[in-house]
């Protein structure tokens, strides 16, 4: 059954993804079911997106309620859900204003454009270069690919955009040395996600903030993966006592509906005026209504606190596995953004977990990444750890 569906899919869908040979049909909470009726516990959450799990009833309800009222009118007019969502984000972050778009890459595009526009408005037109990190990931559009510190992703797309410099993550000295009179901003993930789940050293982000302030340049945090509770704080920057000037969000912001947001302090945001930047769908009513409900549920049900506690437990269990299995080189991460670096290829382990009913993810060939819905329970973690223990024992 599935094999026919998959054959058809491979005919008509461009092959930009190496997919698992499974057709997922429905989900509820932390559980997914495929076309054959097999169930899986989801430790991927649509790549750190479905923080409240699948088919959360009150999110479904707010989505269908709003669909009944108004789908879309464009940003030529004001709409209630967009205003309410922006207000929530402003009240709960460092930022004063929000720009809405439809994806992570688009949010970073907007951030790059705002940083350049800010200095252009100040009469410093030559100030356009952005320093990003090696092994970073900021998206697949031309500008965000140019800002991504992974050469393998740029292959075949040369020339990428000019104006991006790279330094190693966790090296404040290299960063300071890289700043030129033409540098306008530093773009950084507070915890690197796709690049391998890499946490900042203590004080590193504070040094980055100090370097920005001394050079008079902007600090942009890409919290597309780390935001909305993933690390055990609403935004990862709260762990480190550092506030950015600009922040980008996407992935979990509407629990699976496409949305991106770029947030900034007022002084910087004011460089965008009517006509500066735009998005037809950005902040459209149905999605912003659902997103607002996601955030209210996260607040009301204390999901971030749950993530913080269960993330500590999960990491302890992974460290326990490390004690038992020579092949595990490192366990790292924060909250429910956890990575386990292996001395071998992680692909076969992902496959075996799937056969046992667990979806996990592998990045950079050898790092297993665990990014479950934030509502995951201890019993699910125990079951996965037992499964991993048995797989590693047998291999
Ligand atoms: C996923 C991700 C992006 C890109 O988001 P898209 O919605 O796929 O464009 C950018 N930055 C980070 C840190 C991400 O994790």
Short mmCIF file of N, CA and C in Angstrom, two decimals, residues 215-282:
data_model
loop_
_atom_site.label_atom_id
_atom_site.label_comp_id
_atom_site.label_asym_id
_atom_site.label_seq_id
_atom_site.Cartn_x
_atom_site.Cartn_y
_atom_site.Cartn_z
N UNK A 215 31.40 47.95 19.51
CA UNK A 215 31.56 48.27 18.09
C UNK A 215 30.37 49.04 17.53
N UNK A 216 29.31 49.18 18.34
CA UNK A 216 28.11 49.88 17.86
C UNK A 216 27.38 49.12 16.77
N UNK A 217 27.40 47.78 16.86
CA UNK A 217 26.70 46.98 15.85
C UNK A 217 25.57 46.18 16.50
N UNK A 218 24.70 45.61 15.66
CA UNK A 218 23.51 44.95 16.18
C UNK A 218 23.74 43.47 16.46
N UNK A 219 23.04 42.98 17.47
CA UNK A 219 23.10 41.55 17.80
C UNK A 219 21.76 40.92 17.40
N UNK A 220 21.84 39.97 16.47
CA UNK A 220 20.64 39.26 16.00
C UNK A 220 20.69 37.83 16.51
N UNK A 221 19.67 37.45 17.29
CA UNK A 221 19.56 36.05 17.72
C UNK A 221 18.57 35.33 16.82
N UNK A 222 19.05 34.27 16.20
CA UNK A 222 18.15 33.37 15.46
C UNK A 222 17.63 32.34 16.46
N UNK A 223 16.41 32.58 16.93
CA UNK A 223 15.78 31.66 17.91
C UNK A 223 14.67 30.84 17.22
N UNK A 224 14.87 30.62 15.94
CA UNK A 224 13.87 29.87 15.18
C UNK A 224 13.71 28.45 15.74
N UNK A 225 14.82 27.85 16.15
CA UNK A 225 14.75 26.51 16.74
C UNK A 225 14.69 26.55 18.27
N UNK A 226 15.36 27.51 18.88
CA UNK A 226 15.47 27.54 20.34
C UNK A 226 14.30 28.24 21.03
N UNK A 227 13.53 29.02 20.26
CA UNK A 227 12.46 29.82 20.87
C UNK A 227 11.23 29.01 21.26
N UNK A 228 10.28 29.68 21.87
CA UNK A 228 8.97 29.11 22.26
C UNK A 228 9.14 27.90 23.19
N UNK A 229 10.05 28.06 24.15
CA UNK A 229 10.13 27.08 25.23
C UNK A 229 11.06 25.91 25.03
N UNK A 230 11.57 25.71 23.84
CA UNK A 230 12.35 24.52 23.51
C UNK A 230 13.51 24.24 24.48
N UNK A 231 14.17 25.32 24.94
CA UNK A 231 15.35 25.11 25.80
C UNK A 231 15.02 25.17 27.29
N UNK A 232 13.75 25.30 27.64
CA UNK A 232 13.38 25.39 29.04
C UNK A 232 13.21 26.82 29.54
N UNK A 233 13.32 27.77 28.63
CA UNK A 233 12.90 29.17 28.85
C UNK A 233 12.08 29.53 27.62
N UNK A 234 11.23 30.55 27.74
CA UNK A 234 10.44 30.92 26.57
C UNK A 234 11.37 31.21 25.38
N UNK A 235 12.42 32.01 25.65
CA UNK A 235 13.45 32.27 24.64
C UNK A 235 14.80 31.88 25.24
N UNK A 236 15.67 31.31 24.43
CA UNK A 236 16.94 30.81 24.95
C UNK A 236 17.79 31.93 25.56
N UNK A 237 17.65 33.17 25.02
CA UNK A 237 18.51 34.24 25.53
C UNK A 237 18.32 34.47 27.03
N UNK A 238 17.14 34.08 27.55
CA UNK A 238 16.87 34.28 28.98
C UNK A 238 17.81 33.46 29.88
N UNK A 239 18.38 32.39 29.35
CA UNK A 239 19.33 31.59 30.14
C UNK A 239 20.64 32.35 30.39
N UNK A 240 20.96 33.28 29.48
CA UNK A 240 22.34 33.76 29.44
C UNK A 240 22.51 35.21 29.88
N UNK A 241 21.41 35.82 30.33
CA UNK A 241 21.49 37.20 30.81
C UNK A 241 21.88 38.19 29.72
N UNK A 242 21.44 37.90 28.51
CA UNK A 242 21.81 38.74 27.36
C UNK A 242 20.56 38.98 26.52
N UNK A 243 20.36 40.21 26.09
CA UNK A 243 19.24 40.49 25.20
C UNK A 243 19.75 40.89 23.82
N UNK A 244 19.11 40.39 22.77
CA UNK A 244 19.52 40.80 21.42
C UNK A 244 18.87 42.13 21.05
N UNK A 245 19.22 42.65 19.87
CA UNK A 245 18.54 43.82 19.31
C UNK A 245 17.43 43.39 18.37
N UNK A 246 17.67 42.25 17.73
CA UNK A 246 16.71 41.67 16.79
C UNK A 246 16.64 40.17 17.08
N UNK A 247 15.45 39.58 16.97
CA UNK A 247 15.32 38.13 17.17
C UNK A 247 14.36 37.57 16.12
N UNK A 248 14.69 36.38 15.64
CA UNK A 248 13.79 35.73 14.68
C UNK A 248 13.19 34.47 15.28
N UNK A 249 11.93 34.23 14.95
CA UNK A 249 11.17 33.06 15.41
C UNK A 249 10.48 32.42 14.22
N UNK A 250 10.21 31.14 14.33
CA UNK A 250 9.37 30.47 13.33
C UNK A 250 8.95 29.12 13.92
N UNK A 251 9.59 28.07 13.44
CA UNK A 251 9.24 26.69 13.80
C UNK A 251 8.04 26.47 14.72
N UNK A 252 8.21 26.61 16.05
CA UNK A 252 7.15 26.21 16.98
C UNK A 252 6.09 27.28 17.21
N UNK A 253 6.26 28.43 16.58
CA UNK A 253 5.41 29.58 16.91
C UNK A 253 3.92 29.31 16.72
N UNK A 254 3.56 28.50 15.72
CA UNK A 254 2.14 28.14 15.56
C UNK A 254 1.94 26.63 15.56
N UNK A 255 2.91 25.92 16.19
CA UNK A 255 2.79 24.47 16.41
C UNK A 255 2.61 23.66 15.12
N UNK A 256 3.02 24.20 13.98
CA UNK A 256 2.94 23.43 12.74
C UNK A 256 2.32 24.18 11.57
N UNK A 257 1.70 25.31 11.85
CA UNK A 257 1.23 26.16 10.76
C UNK A 257 2.38 27.09 10.36
N UNK A 258 2.47 27.44 9.08
CA UNK A 258 3.62 28.23 8.64
C UNK A 258 3.54 29.68 9.11
N UNK A 259 4.51 30.05 9.92
CA UNK A 259 4.60 31.45 10.38
C UNK A 259 6.06 31.75 10.73
N UNK A 260 6.45 32.98 10.51
CA UNK A 260 7.75 33.46 10.95
C UNK A 260 7.54 34.82 11.57
N UNK A 261 8.46 35.22 12.45
CA UNK A 261 8.35 36.55 13.04
C UNK A 261 9.75 37.11 13.26
N UNK A 262 9.87 38.42 13.04
CA UNK A 262 11.13 39.10 13.30
C UNK A 262 10.81 40.21 14.29
N UNK A 263 11.47 40.18 15.43
CA UNK A 263 11.18 41.11 16.52
C UNK A 263 12.37 42.04 16.73
N UNK A 264 12.09 43.28 17.11
CA UNK A 264 13.20 44.21 17.34
C UNK A 264 12.82 45.28 18.35
N UNK A 265 13.86 45.93 18.87
CA UNK A 265 13.64 47.11 19.70
C UNK A 265 13.12 48.24 18.80
N UNK A 266 12.37 49.14 19.38
CA UNK A 266 11.69 50.20 18.63
C UNK A 266 12.66 51.05 17.80
N UNK A 267 13.76 51.40 18.43
CA UNK A 267 14.74 52.28 17.79
C UNK A 267 15.24 51.68 16.46
N UNK A 268 15.36 50.36 16.44
CA UNK A 268 15.84 49.68 15.23
C UNK A 268 14.68 49.44 14.27
N UNK A 269 13.56 48.98 14.84
CA UNK A 269 12.38 48.65 14.02
C UNK A 269 11.92 49.86 13.20
N UNK A 270 12.15 51.05 13.72
CA UNK A 270 11.65 52.25 13.04
C UNK A 270 12.38 52.53 11.72
N UNK A 271 13.44 51.77 11.45
CA UNK A 271 14.09 51.91 10.13
C UNK A 271 13.22 51.33 9.02
N UNK A 272 12.28 50.47 9.40
CA UNK A 272 11.30 49.95 8.42
C UNK A 272 10.10 50.90 8.38
N UNK A 273 9.82 51.42 7.19
CA UNK A 273 8.67 52.32 7.00
C UNK A 273 7.78 51.73 5.92
N UNK A 274 6.59 52.28 5.67
CA UNK A 274 5.73 51.70 4.64
C UNK A 274 6.47 51.55 3.31
N UNK A 275 6.46 50.31 2.80
CA UNK A 275 7.16 50.04 1.55
C UNK A 275 8.52 49.39 1.71
N UNK A 276 9.10 49.44 2.94
CA UNK A 276 10.44 48.88 3.16
C UNK A 276 10.47 47.38 2.93
N UNK A 277 9.45 46.71 3.43
CA UNK A 277 9.45 45.25 3.40
C UNK A 277 8.00 44.81 3.48
N UNK A 278 7.71 43.58 3.04
CA UNK A 278 6.30 43.17 3.01
C UNK A 278 6.16 41.68 2.90
N UNK A 279 4.95 41.19 3.15
CA UNK A 279 4.62 39.78 2.95
C UNK A 279 3.11 39.67 2.77
N UNK A 280 2.67 39.07 1.68
CA UNK A 280 1.23 38.93 1.43
C UNK A 280 0.55 38.18 2.58
N UNK A 281 1.13 37.02 2.92
CA UNK A 281 0.48 36.17 3.92
C UNK A 281 0.90 36.48 5.36
N UNK A 282 1.95 37.29 5.54
CA UNK A 282 2.52 37.49 6.87
C UNK A 282 1.47 37.90 7.89
#
